[in-house]
Amino acid sequence: FLKAPLAFATTKMKVAVFDSHKDHEHSQKVIQNIKTELKNCPQMQVILFPIFDQEGNFQPQKFVEQLKTLDSSFQVIHISWNTEFTEIHQPIVLELNRLAQQGYLIIAASGQTQSENQFGLKIQKTVMGQVKPIILVGELDSKGKLPPRSYYG
């Protein structure tokens, strides 16, 4: 599973970022942060795969289609999205699990509910919670606490 970091030093590395469109502030920040963290890897290339349209609507079919285009030159998949799992998300889970089993390193946001009035749920009930293996990254507030809307566990 962790064979990918060994390859960083000697081969060209591609990171696939699944996020908002290229002009969106969030995707620009994510890409810049990845480049900053891997600045000592001159062979690294970050490629954005937008999974939201210009209005911010998630596009599940496009997400699956883009996942299927990844070839062996990609070693890391970064996903800035997660939501409660429903059957409509099954194709996404199947494709991500296929890629994970092939040795891709998948890093995803643990995410949070869309509504201010909802509390978070256990990560196992989310799309990314169905993917194995995966590294999930959560968010803490300024007091070091998990916000109430976050997915957890």
PDB file of N, CA and C in Angstrom, residues 14-18 45-51 62-79 95-96 98-100 102-107:
ATOM      1  N   LYS A  14       2.404  12.199 -10.444  1.00  0.00           N
ATOM      2  CA  LYS A  14       1.203  12.983 -10.724  1.00  0.00           C
ATOM      3  C   LYS A  14       0.234  12.809  -9.560  1.00  0.00           C
ATOM      4  N   VAL A  15      -0.324  13.930  -9.152  1.00  0.00           N
ATOM      5  CA  VAL A  15      -1.355  13.942  -8.123  1.00  0.00           C
ATOM      6  C   VAL A  15      -2.654  14.368  -8.796  1.00  0.00           C
ATOM      7  N   ALA A  16      -3.686  13.538  -8.682  1.00  0.00           N
ATOM      8  CA  ALA A  16      -5.006  13.869  -9.217  1.00  0.00           C
ATOM      9  C   ALA A  16      -5.811  14.539  -8.106  1.00  0.00           C
ATOM     10  N   VAL A  17      -6.270  15.752  -8.368  1.00  0.00           N
ATOM     11  CA  VAL A  17      -7.068  16.494  -7.392  1.00  0.00           C
ATOM     12  C   VAL A  17      -8.499  16.592  -7.917  1.00  0.00           C
ATOM     13  N   PHE A  18      -9.421  16.016  -7.173  1.00  0.00           N
ATOM     14  CA  PHE A  18     -10.845  16.065  -7.515  1.00  0.00           C
ATOM     15  C   PHE A  18     -11.495  17.110  -6.621  1.00  0.00           C
ATOM     16  N   GLN A  45       3.648  16.715 -10.570  1.00  0.00           N
ATOM     17  CA  GLN A  45       2.681  17.469 -11.363  1.00  0.00           C
ATOM     18  C   GLN A  45       1.305  17.269 -10.734  1.00  0.00           C
ATOM     19  N   VAL A  46       0.577  18.366 -10.550  1.00  0.00           N
ATOM     20  CA  VAL A  46      -0.768  18.306  -9.976  1.00  0.00           C
ATOM     21  C   VAL A  46      -1.778  18.583 -11.088  1.00  0.00           C
ATOM     22  N   ILE A  47      -2.729  17.656 -11.238  1.00  0.00           N
ATOM     23  CA  ILE A  47      -3.752  17.784 -12.281  1.00  0.00           C
ATOM     24  C   ILE A  47      -5.123  17.882 -11.607  1.00  0.00           C
ATOM     25  N   LEU A  48      -5.877  18.922 -11.958  1.00  0.00           N
ATOM     26  CA  LEU A  48      -7.215  19.130 -11.410  1.00  0.00           C
ATOM     27  C   LEU A  48      -8.262  18.433 -12.270  1.00  0.00           C
ATOM     28  N   PHE A  49      -9.138  17.701 -11.591  1.00  0.00           N
ATOM     29  CA  PHE A  49     -10.301  17.074 -12.221  1.00  0.00           C
ATOM     30  C   PHE A  49     -11.542  17.667 -11.556  1.00  0.00           C
ATOM     31  N   PRO A  50     -12.208  18.629 -12.184  1.00  0.00           N
ATOM     32  CA  PRO A  50     -13.385  19.241 -11.550  1.00  0.00           C
ATOM     33  C   PRO A  50     -14.549  18.247 -11.447  1.00  0.00           C
ATOM     34  N   ILE A  51     -15.134  18.164 -10.260  1.00  0.00           N
ATOM     35  CA  ILE A  51     -16.295  17.288 -10.055  1.00  0.00           C
ATOM     36  C   ILE A  51     -17.551  18.094  -9.703  1.00  0.00           C
ATOM     37  N   LYS A  62     -19.691  12.394 -13.911  1.00  0.00           N
ATOM     38  CA  LYS A  62     -18.414  12.953 -14.371  1.00  0.00           C
ATOM     39  C   LYS A  62     -17.270  12.494 -13.462  1.00  0.00           C
ATOM     40  N   PHE A  63     -17.522  12.442 -12.163  1.00  0.00           N
ATOM     41  CA  PHE A  63     -16.527  11.987 -11.196  1.00  0.00           C
ATOM     42  C   PHE A  63     -16.066  10.564 -11.551  1.00  0.00           C
ATOM     43  N   VAL A  64     -17.012   9.666 -11.764  1.00  0.00           N
ATOM     44  CA  VAL A  64     -16.677   8.276 -12.096  1.00  0.00           C
ATOM     45  C   VAL A  64     -15.915   8.215 -13.423  1.00  0.00           C
ATOM     46  N   GLU A  65     -16.384   8.954 -14.411  1.00  0.00           N
ATOM     47  CA  GLU A  65     -15.708   8.955 -15.718  1.00  0.00           C
ATOM     48  C   GLU A  65     -14.264   9.430 -15.593  1.00  0.00           C
ATOM     49  N   GLN A  66     -14.048  10.471 -14.795  1.00  0.00           N
ATOM     50  CA  GLN A  66     -12.690  10.990 -14.623  1.00  0.00           C
ATOM     51  C   GLN A  66     -11.811  10.013 -13.845  1.00  0.00           C
ATOM     52  N   LEU A  67     -12.368   9.347 -12.839  1.00  0.00           N
ATOM     53  CA  LEU A  67     -11.594   8.340 -12.105  1.00  0.00           C
ATOM     54  C   LEU A  67     -11.112   7.245 -13.052  1.00  0.00           C
ATOM     55  N   LYS A  68     -11.951   6.876 -14.001  1.00  0.00           N
ATOM     56  CA  LYS A  68     -11.599   5.806 -14.942  1.00  0.00           C
ATOM     57  C   LYS A  68     -10.498   6.216 -15.918  1.00  0.00           C
ATOM     58  N   THR A  69     -10.225   7.515 -16.042  1.00  0.00           N
ATOM     59  CA  THR A  69      -9.166   7.966 -16.954  1.00  0.00           C
ATOM     60  C   THR A  69      -7.780   7.926 -16.319  1.00  0.00           C
ATOM     61  N   LEU A  70      -7.700   7.731 -15.004  1.00  0.00           N
ATOM     62  CA  LEU A  70      -6.394   7.750 -14.338  1.00  0.00           C
ATOM     63  C   LEU A  70      -5.562   6.555 -14.788  1.00  0.00           C
ATOM     64  N   ASP A  71      -4.325   6.838 -15.144  1.00  0.00           N
ATOM     65  CA  ASP A  71      -3.411   5.762 -15.533  1.00  0.00           C
ATOM     66  C   ASP A  71      -2.324   5.607 -14.468  1.00  0.00           C
ATOM     67  N   SER A  72      -1.380   4.751 -14.733  1.00  0.00           N
ATOM     68  CA  SER A  72      -0.354   4.433 -13.726  1.00  0.00           C
ATOM     69  C   SER A  72       0.609   5.582 -13.458  1.00  0.00           C
ATOM     70  N   SER A  73       0.555   6.659 -14.242  1.00  0.00           N
ATOM     71  CA  SER A  73       1.427   7.803 -13.955  1.00  0.00           C
ATOM     72  C   SER A  73       0.932   8.596 -12.748  1.00  0.00           C
ATOM     73  N   PHE A  74      -0.321   8.366 -12.352  1.00  0.00           N
ATOM     74  CA  PHE A  74      -0.861   8.987 -11.137  1.00  0.00           C
ATOM     75  C   PHE A  74      -0.580   8.066  -9.963  1.00  0.00           C
ATOM     76  N   GLN A  75      -0.111   8.643  -8.858  1.00  0.00           N
ATOM     77  CA  GLN A  75       0.160   7.849  -7.670  1.00  0.00           C
ATOM     78  C   GLN A  75      -0.731   8.235  -6.502  1.00  0.00           C
ATOM     79  N   VAL A  76      -1.174   9.490  -6.499  1.00  0.00           N
ATOM     80  CA  VAL A  76      -1.973  10.009  -5.387  1.00  0.00           C
ATOM     81  C   VAL A  76      -3.268  10.586  -5.935  1.00  0.00           C
ATOM     82  N   ILE A  77      -4.363  10.286  -5.235  1.00  0.00           N
ATOM     83  CA  ILE A  77      -5.676  10.844  -5.558  1.00  0.00           C
ATOM     84  C   ILE A  77      -6.133  11.641  -4.337  1.00  0.00           C
ATOM     85  N   HIS A  78      -6.388  12.927  -4.547  1.00  0.00           N
ATOM     86  CA  HIS A  78      -6.870  13.797  -3.471  1.00  0.00           C
ATOM     87  C   HIS A  78      -8.306  14.200  -3.801  1.00  0.00           C
ATOM     88  N   ILE A  79      -9.220  13.970  -2.844  1.00  0.00           N
ATOM     89  CA  ILE A  79     -10.640  14.251  -3.080  1.00  0.00           C
ATOM     90  C   ILE A  79     -11.153  15.229  -2.025  1.00  0.00           C
ATOM     91  N   GLU A  95     -15.430   2.339  -8.066  1.00  0.00           N
ATOM     92  CA  GLU A  95     -14.244   2.795  -8.803  1.00  0.00           C
ATOM     93  C   GLU A  95     -13.109   3.180  -7.846  1.00  0.00           C
ATOM     94  N   LEU A  96     -13.431   3.855  -6.753  1.00  0.00           N
ATOM     95  CA  LEU A  96     -12.388   4.214  -5.787  1.00  0.00           C
ATOM     96  C   LEU A  96     -11.786   2.974  -5.134  1.00  0.00           C
ATOM     97  N   ARG A  98     -11.559   0.033  -6.519  1.00  0.00           N
ATOM     98  CA  ARG A  98     -10.725  -0.590  -7.547  1.00  0.00           C
ATOM     99  C   ARG A  98      -9.350   0.091  -7.595  1.00  0.00           C
ATOM    100  N   LEU A  99      -9.352   1.421  -7.566  1.00  0.00           N
ATOM    101  CA  LEU A  99      -8.093   2.166  -7.605  1.00  0.00           C
ATOM    102  C   LEU A  99      -7.267   1.937  -6.335  1.00  0.00           C
ATOM    103  N   ALA A 100      -7.934   1.896  -5.195  1.00  0.00           N
ATOM    104  CA  ALA A 100      -7.225   1.649  -3.929  1.00  0.00           C
ATOM    105  C   ALA A 100      -6.558   0.276  -3.955  1.00  0.00           C
ATOM    106  N   GLN A 102      -5.468  -1.239  -6.486  1.00  0.00           N
ATOM    107  CA  GLN A 102      -4.360  -1.191  -7.439  1.00  0.00           C
ATOM    108  C   GLN A 102      -3.142  -0.461  -6.872  1.00  0.00           C
ATOM    109  N   GLY A 103      -3.276   0.118  -5.671  1.00  0.00           N
ATOM    110  CA  GLY A 103      -2.138   0.757  -5.021  1.00  0.00           C
ATOM    111  C   GLY A 103      -2.108   2.272  -5.055  1.00  0.00           C
ATOM    112  N   TYR A 104      -3.150   2.888  -5.584  1.00  0.00           N
ATOM    113  CA  TYR A 104      -3.215   4.351  -5.544  1.00  0.00           C
ATOM    114  C   TYR A 104      -3.390   4.799  -4.086  1.00  0.00           C
ATOM    115  N   LEU A 105      -2.712   5.857  -3.715  1.00  0.00           N
ATOM    116  CA  LEU A 105      -2.867   6.437  -2.388  1.00  0.00           C
ATOM    117  C   LEU A 105      -4.023   7.431  -2.473  1.00  0.00           C
ATOM    118  N   ILE A 106      -5.108   7.154  -1.753  1.00  0.00           N
ATOM    119  CA  ILE A 106      -6.301   8.001  -1.803  1.00  0.00           C
ATOM    120  C   ILE A 106      -6.417   8.774  -0.494  1.00  0.00           C
ATOM    121  N   ILE A 107      -6.469  10.089  -0.634  1.00  0.00           N
ATOM    122  CA  ILE A 107      -6.606  10.994   0.505  1.00  0.00           C
ATOM    123  C   ILE A 107      -7.875  11.801   0.266  1.00  0.00           C
TER     124      ILE A 107
END
